[in-house]
Short mmCIF file of C-alpha atoms in Angstrom, two decimals:
data_model
loop_
_atom_site.label_atom_id
_atom_site.label_comp_id
_atom_site.label_asym_id
_atom_site.label_seq_id
_atom_site.Cartn_x
_atom_site.Cartn_y
_atom_site.Cartn_z
CA MET V 9 276.33 129.88 22.34
CA GLY V 10 274.85 133.07 21.02
CA GLY V 11 272.63 132.35 18.05
CA ARG V 12 272.06 128.69 19.00
CA ARG V 13 270.35 126.77 16.23
CA TYR V 14 267.24 124.95 17.35
CA VAL V 15 266.40 121.90 15.31
CA ASN V 16 263.31 121.86 13.13
CA GLU V 17 260.58 119.97 14.93
CA GLU V 18 260.06 117.61 11.95
CA LYS V 19 263.49 116.07 12.68
CA THR V 20 262.61 115.43 16.31
CA PRO V 21 260.73 112.29 17.47
CA LEU V 22 257.33 113.51 18.62
CA THR V 23 254.79 112.30 21.11
CA VAL V 24 251.56 113.96 22.17
CA GLN V 25 251.55 115.99 25.38
CA LYS V 26 248.45 115.93 27.55
CA GLY V 27 246.02 118.68 26.56
CA TYR V 28 247.49 119.39 23.11
CA SER V 29 246.93 118.20 19.55
CA ALA V 30 249.61 116.38 17.55
CA ASP V 31 248.12 117.41 14.21
CA ALA V 32 248.18 121.08 13.34
CA ASP V 33 245.44 120.58 10.73
CA ALA V 34 243.12 118.63 13.00
CA ALA V 35 239.75 120.20 13.73
CA PRO V 36 239.44 121.61 17.21
CA GLU V 37 237.33 119.72 19.72
CA GLY V 38 233.78 120.89 20.08
CA GLY V 39 233.16 121.41 16.36
CA GLU V 40 233.11 124.62 14.39
CA GLY V 41 233.50 127.75 16.45
CA ALA V 42 235.27 126.05 19.36
CA PRO V 43 238.50 127.73 20.52
CA GLU V 44 241.60 126.33 18.85
CA ARG V 45 244.06 124.41 20.98
CA ARG V 46 247.75 125.16 20.97
CA VAL V 47 249.81 122.68 18.95
CA LEU V 48 252.89 121.61 20.90
CA PRO V 49 255.30 118.94 19.64
CA VAL V 50 256.98 116.99 22.42
CA PRO V 51 260.34 115.31 21.70
CA SER V 52 261.20 111.94 23.12
CA PRO V 53 263.70 111.90 26.02
CA PRO V 54 267.37 111.48 25.01
CA ARG V 55 268.39 107.86 24.51
CA MET V 56 271.55 108.32 26.59
CA GLY V 57 269.86 110.00 29.56
CA ALA V 58 267.88 107.24 31.24
CA ALA V 59 269.93 107.32 34.47
CA ALA V 60 269.17 111.00 35.16
CA LEU V 61 265.46 110.50 34.49
CA GLU V 62 265.36 107.49 36.80
CA ALA V 63 267.08 109.49 39.54
CA ILE V 64 264.51 112.29 39.53
CA GLY V 65 261.58 109.98 38.81
CA THR V 66 258.27 111.36 40.03
CA ARG V 67 259.59 113.05 43.18
CA GLU V 68 257.19 115.70 44.43
CA LYS V 69 259.67 118.11 45.99
CA LEU V 70 263.42 118.67 45.88
CA HIS V 71 265.72 120.79 48.06
CA VAL V 72 268.77 122.42 46.49
CA ARG V 73 271.50 123.62 48.84
CA GLN V 74 274.39 125.70 47.53
CA LEU V 75 277.59 125.01 49.44
CA PRO V 76 279.25 128.19 50.79
CA SER V 77 282.85 129.03 49.92
CA LYS V 78 285.20 129.99 52.77
CA LEU V 79 287.31 132.09 50.39
CA GLU V 80 284.28 134.11 49.27
CA GLY V 81 283.35 134.66 52.91
CA CYS V 82 286.80 136.08 53.71
CA CYS V 83 286.97 138.43 50.72
CA ALA V 84 283.74 139.50 49.02
CA CYS V 85 285.06 140.38 45.59
CA CYS V 86 284.74 138.95 42.09
CA CYS V 87 288.39 137.79 42.05
CA CYS V 88 287.59 135.31 44.83
CA ALA V 89 284.46 133.88 43.17
CA ARG V 90 284.62 130.08 43.33
CA PRO V 91 282.81 127.53 41.15
CA ASN V 92 279.41 126.76 42.61
CA LYS V 93 278.48 123.41 44.09
CA TYR V 94 274.97 122.23 44.85
CA ASP V 95 273.53 119.35 46.82
CA VAL V 96 270.13 118.23 45.45
CA TYR V 97 268.10 115.94 47.69
CA ASP V 98 264.54 114.68 48.12
CA ALA V 99 262.59 116.86 50.54
CA ALA V 100 260.64 113.92 51.98
CA THR V 101 263.29 111.20 52.33
CA LYS V 102 266.39 113.48 52.62
CA GLU V 103 268.04 111.19 50.07
CA ARG V 104 270.57 112.81 47.74
CA VAL V 105 269.41 112.83 44.12
CA PHE V 106 272.18 114.78 42.35
CA TRP V 107 275.47 116.45 43.13
CA VAL V 108 276.06 119.51 40.90
CA GLU V 109 279.42 121.16 40.21
CA GLU V 110 280.22 124.19 38.08
CA GLU V 111 282.90 124.00 35.39
CA SER V 112 284.18 127.44 34.34
CA GLY V 113 287.39 129.38 33.81
CA CYS V 114 288.90 131.44 36.64
CA ARG V 115 289.43 134.40 34.30
CA HIS V 116 285.78 134.31 33.23
CA ARG V 117 284.54 134.25 36.82
CA CYS V 118 286.82 137.15 37.84
CA CYS V 119 285.81 139.37 34.93
CA CYS V 120 282.21 138.42 34.19
CA ASN V 121 280.69 136.79 37.29
CA PRO V 122 277.80 135.91 37.45
CA ASN V 123 277.19 136.25 33.69
CA HIS V 124 280.19 134.12 32.66
CA ALA V 125 279.98 131.07 30.42
CA LEU V 126 279.79 127.85 32.41
CA GLN V 127 278.72 124.24 32.48
CA LEU V 128 276.98 122.55 35.38
CA GLU V 129 277.73 118.84 35.72
CA LEU V 130 274.97 116.78 37.32
CA TYR V 131 276.55 113.80 39.04
CA ASP V 132 274.84 110.78 40.55
CA LYS V 133 274.32 110.71 44.31
CA ASP V 134 277.73 109.04 44.83
CA LYS V 135 279.55 111.74 42.78
CA LYS V 136 280.99 109.09 40.44
CA HIS V 137 279.27 109.58 37.07
CA VAL V 138 278.06 112.64 35.17
CA LEU V 139 274.40 112.05 34.29
CA ALA V 140 273.68 115.36 32.55
CA THR V 141 275.25 118.74 31.75
CA MET V 142 273.70 122.20 31.68
CA ASP V 143 275.38 124.66 29.32
CA ARG V 144 274.95 128.37 30.15
CA PRO V 145 276.63 130.78 27.66
CA PHE V 146 278.10 134.20 28.43
CA ARG V 147 275.56 137.00 28.36
CA MET V 148 275.85 140.76 28.86
CA CYS V 149 275.84 142.15 32.40
CA GLY V 150 272.75 142.38 34.57
CA PHE V 151 272.28 146.09 33.88
CA CYS V 152 271.58 145.29 30.20
CA PRO V 153 267.88 144.85 29.29
CA ALA V 154 267.00 141.65 27.42
CA TRP V 155 266.57 143.35 24.06
CA GLY V 156 268.49 140.85 21.95
CA GLU V 157 270.18 137.47 21.79
CA SER V 158 273.39 138.70 23.46
CA CYS V 159 271.42 139.75 26.58
CA GLN V 160 268.88 136.92 26.85
CA GLN V 161 269.85 134.47 29.56
CA GLU V 162 269.50 130.80 28.62
CA GLY V 163 270.57 127.31 29.59
CA VAL V 164 270.44 123.97 27.79
CA THR V 165 270.59 120.61 29.58
CA TYR V 166 271.78 117.59 27.61
CA ALA V 167 273.01 114.06 28.11
CA LYS V 168 276.20 114.34 26.10
CA ASP V 169 278.22 117.24 24.68
CA LEU V 170 277.63 117.07 20.92
CA THR V 171 278.11 120.20 18.88
CA ASP V 172 276.23 119.31 15.69
CA ALA V 173 272.54 120.09 15.38
CA GLU V 174 271.52 116.46 14.88
CA GLY V 175 273.33 115.31 18.01
CA PHE V 176 271.90 118.20 20.04
CA ALA V 177 268.38 117.13 19.07
CA GLN V 178 268.98 113.49 19.98
CA HIS V 179 270.55 114.08 23.38
CA ALA V 180 269.00 117.31 24.72
CA TYR V 181 266.77 117.11 27.79
CA GLY V 182 265.44 120.63 27.43
CA SER V 183 266.20 124.33 27.37
CA VAL V 184 265.32 127.45 29.35
CA LYS V 185 265.44 130.93 27.82
CA GLN V 186 264.56 134.47 28.79
CA PRO V 187 262.14 136.12 26.30
CA ILE V 188 262.68 139.49 24.65
CA CYS V 189 262.24 142.21 27.32
CA GLY V 190 262.40 139.49 29.97
CA GLY V 191 258.75 139.78 31.02
CA CYS V 192 258.87 143.58 31.59
CA PHE V 193 258.48 144.06 35.38
CA VAL V 194 258.01 140.36 36.18
CA PRO V 195 261.00 138.03 35.57
CA LYS V 196 260.01 135.39 33.02
CA LEU V 197 261.64 132.26 31.58
CA ASN V 198 260.31 129.94 28.89
CA VAL V 199 260.94 126.20 29.31
CA ALA V 200 260.87 123.68 26.44
CA LEU V 201 261.74 120.02 26.00
CA GLY V 202 264.49 118.62 23.79
CA ALA V 203 265.95 120.94 21.17
CA LEU V 204 262.73 122.82 20.52
CA ASN V 205 262.87 126.61 20.61
CA PRO V 206 261.58 127.64 24.07
CA GLN V 207 260.28 130.90 22.63
CA GLU V 208 257.79 129.00 20.43
CA TYR V 209 257.28 125.55 21.95
CA ASN V 210 257.48 126.11 25.70
CA PHE V 211 255.55 123.70 27.91
CA ALA V 212 256.05 125.91 30.99
CA GLU V 213 256.75 129.49 32.04
CA VAL V 214 258.59 130.59 35.18
CA HIS V 215 257.42 133.91 36.67
CA GLY V 216 259.32 135.62 39.49
CA PRO V 217 258.50 138.36 42.01
CA THR V 218 257.06 141.56 40.58
CA PHE V 219 259.56 144.43 40.16
CA CYS V 220 261.32 144.18 43.55
CA TYR V 221 263.22 141.23 45.04
CA GLY V 222 266.49 140.11 46.63
CA GLY V 223 268.89 142.09 48.80
CA CYS V 224 267.81 142.45 52.42
CA THR V 225 264.31 141.26 51.49
CA GLU V 226 265.80 137.75 51.33
CA LEU V 227 266.21 137.88 55.12
CA CYS V 228 262.53 138.73 55.63
CA ARG V 229 260.58 136.61 53.18
CA GLU V 230 260.78 133.77 50.69
CA GLN V 231 261.40 134.61 47.03
CA LYS V 232 258.92 132.63 44.92
CA PHE V 233 259.08 131.80 41.21
CA TYR V 234 255.87 130.22 39.94
CA ILE V 235 255.95 127.51 37.26
CA SER V 236 252.81 127.75 35.13
CA SER V 237 251.55 126.32 31.87
CA PRO V 238 251.64 128.84 28.99
CA ASP V 239 247.85 128.76 28.57
CA ALA V 240 247.06 129.28 32.26
CA GLU V 241 244.92 132.36 32.81
CA PHE V 242 246.55 133.11 36.16
CA LYS V 243 250.29 132.45 36.51
CA GLU V 244 250.07 131.07 40.03
CA GLY V 245 252.05 127.85 39.71
CA ASP V 246 249.68 125.19 38.38
CA LEU V 247 252.78 123.11 37.48
CA GLY V 248 255.02 123.92 40.43
CA VAL V 249 256.89 126.57 42.36
CA ILE V 250 260.56 127.43 42.96
CA VAL V 251 261.27 128.99 46.35
CA LYS V 252 264.45 130.66 47.53
CA GLU V 253 264.27 129.89 51.21
CA ARG V 254 264.83 132.61 53.80
CA PRO V 255 267.60 131.87 56.32
CA ASP V 256 266.65 130.58 59.73
CA PRO V 257 266.51 133.72 61.96
CA GLU V 258 267.65 131.63 64.95
CA ASP V 259 270.69 130.26 63.15
CA LEU V 260 273.42 132.93 63.31
CA LYS V 261 275.75 130.91 61.10
CA ASP V 262 273.06 130.69 58.43
CA LEU V 263 272.53 134.46 58.56
CA LYS V 264 276.27 135.16 58.32
CA GLU V 265 276.66 132.93 55.25
CA GLU V 266 273.68 134.63 53.61
CA LEU V 267 275.14 138.11 54.13
CA LYS V 268 278.81 137.46 53.37
CA THR V 269 278.61 134.90 50.53
CA CYS V 270 276.28 133.79 47.74
CA TYR V 271 275.16 130.82 49.84
CA ASP V 272 271.52 129.99 49.04
CA GLU V 273 268.93 127.32 49.67
CA TYR V 274 266.07 126.52 47.31
CA SER V 275 263.18 124.13 46.97
CA ILE V 276 261.20 123.12 43.91
CA ALA V 277 257.77 121.55 44.30
CA PHE V 278 256.03 119.82 41.38
CA THR V 279 252.34 120.43 42.00
CA ASP V 280 251.16 118.69 38.82
CA SER V 281 251.52 114.93 39.25
CA ALA V 282 251.27 114.48 35.46
CA LEU V 283 254.73 116.03 34.92
CA THR V 284 257.11 113.47 33.44
CA PRO V 285 260.69 112.89 34.70
CA HIS V 286 261.83 114.53 31.45
CA GLN V 287 259.91 117.69 32.34
CA ARG V 288 260.95 117.64 36.01
CA LEU V 289 264.64 117.48 35.12
CA THR V 290 264.27 120.42 32.73
CA LEU V 291 262.46 122.44 35.41
CA LEU V 292 265.27 121.64 37.87
CA SER V 293 267.70 123.21 35.38
CA SER V 294 265.52 126.35 35.38
CA LEU V 295 266.06 126.60 39.16
CA LEU V 296 269.83 126.59 38.65
CA LEU V 297 269.54 129.29 35.99
CA VAL V 298 267.38 131.39 38.35
CA ASP V 299 270.17 131.21 40.95
CA TYR V 300 272.79 132.57 38.53
CA MET V 301 270.48 135.22 37.10
CA PHE V 302 269.13 136.73 40.32
CA PHE V 303 271.06 135.60 43.42
CA GLU V 304 274.72 135.21 42.40
CA ARG V 305 275.66 138.87 42.31
CA SER V 306 277.82 140.63 44.88
CA PRO V 307 277.05 139.73 48.52
CA ASP V 308 274.26 141.68 50.18
CA CYS V 309 276.61 143.17 52.80
CA GLY V 310 280.23 144.37 52.65
CA CYS V 311 282.70 146.53 54.54
CA GLY V 312 285.40 148.96 53.44
CA CYS V 313 288.47 150.03 55.41
CA CYS V 314 289.57 153.32 53.88
CA PRO V 315 287.48 155.22 54.68
CA PRO V 316 285.51 152.93 57.02
CA THR V 317 282.19 152.17 55.35
CA VAL V 318 279.42 149.59 55.39
CA LYS V 319 277.46 148.93 52.22
CA PHE V 320 274.46 146.67 51.84
CA THR V 321 271.86 145.98 49.15
CA VAL V 322 268.33 146.92 50.20
CA CYS V 323 266.65 145.26 47.21
CA ASN V 324 266.88 144.79 43.45
CA PHE V 325 264.60 146.28 40.82
CA TYR V 326 263.80 144.26 37.68
CA VAL V 327 262.94 146.13 34.47
CA CYS V 328 262.83 144.38 31.07
CA GLY V 329 265.57 141.93 32.05
CA ALA V 330 267.85 144.57 33.61
CA ILE V 331 268.68 144.15 37.30
CA CYS V 332 269.29 147.40 39.21
CA PRO V 333 270.36 147.08 42.86
CA LEU V 334 269.33 149.71 45.39
CA SER V 335 272.20 149.95 47.90
CA LEU V 336 272.76 151.91 51.09
CA LYS V 337 276.27 153.06 52.04
CA ILE V 338 277.07 154.20 55.57
CA GLY V 339 280.50 155.68 56.29
CA HIS V 340 282.31 158.74 57.61
CA ASP V 341 279.66 161.05 56.16
CA PRO V 342 277.04 162.13 58.71
CA LEU V 343 274.21 160.90 56.47
CA PRO V 344 273.99 157.56 54.63
CA SER V 345 274.09 157.71 50.83
CA VAL V 346 271.84 155.79 48.51
CA LEU V 347 273.42 154.10 45.50
CA TYR V 348 271.50 152.80 42.50
CA LEU V 349 274.37 150.83 40.98
#
C-alpha cells in the first residue's frame, strides 16, 4: 500500500465540522485582522458502514483486551507469532462491541513481525459478520526512522475492500498515518476521516510518551497516548486518551502473560462528547495501530539455555520514528551486559 492515492477532496461528499469553515474563500470571523481558521473538509460516513457506526455509537470509554497465545508463551520467537485477536467492550456496561481478528500470512509474520502487512477484521459482538476492515501495509523495521513513505506506519479502515480510488473514497471510514520524522522524540500519528490525506486534513493527532516508553516500564506505570485536536495549544488530550494499562501487580498470571507474550490491555476514553461515531471508530483504529507499532515487538523477558542467560528489555527509546530497545542481558559473565539492539 506504499504510495496510496488519496482522493481529491472535491470528489468527496463534504459536511462542515464543528469549529471549521466549509468555504476556503470565506472571510474569517471577527472581520479584518482576525486570525484565519483552518479549513477542514469532512467526508460523509460510508454508505455501507452503518452497522459499525451504530455499534460504537456515542460510547464514552472502550476497553480493548488482546487475547494471549499459548504458543507464543511457550516459545518467544518470531516463528511462533500468532495472528492477534482483540475483544473490544464498553467500559461501563461490560458489553462486547467488536471482536477483532488479524488476517495475515504466516511467512510474513515469521519474517517481518510486527511490521508485516495485515488486515484487521472488525466483527459484530456475536462474531458473525465483518462490519469493517483495517488495512495496515508492510513498512520497514522499527529501527528505521520515518524519513519516507516506506517507513511511515499507516492504517486505513473501510467498510468494503475496493481497490479503485472512487470506491475507496465512498467506503472509507478514516485513516491514520505517521508523519515524516514521526514527531521527533514524541510519537505522533495524524488521524483523518474518509479518504482524505491525514497529513493535510487530520481532525486529530495522537501523541505518545516522550522519548522513553515500554519494556519494564509497562509493569510500573500506564503508557498514555493523548488524542488532541490539531489546533490545540497543549496536546493534553482534549479529544480523548489511549491508555495501555499496567498489569495488576496482585495477579501473577497477568504479570506472566505480560512478560512472556505480547498480551496487552488498553482503554480509549472519548473526552469530547461532540465526537461523532464516525470519528470514534477511526480513533479506535488508531489504538490498534499503536499496539502494532509500539507493543508488539519481542517479549520483554526471555531466557536462553546455552549458555544460560536471561535477557529483558528495560525500556524503548523513540527517535524520529525509530524504536531502539535498551536491553539487559545476565548470563555466565560476572557482570550484566547492556544491549542497545
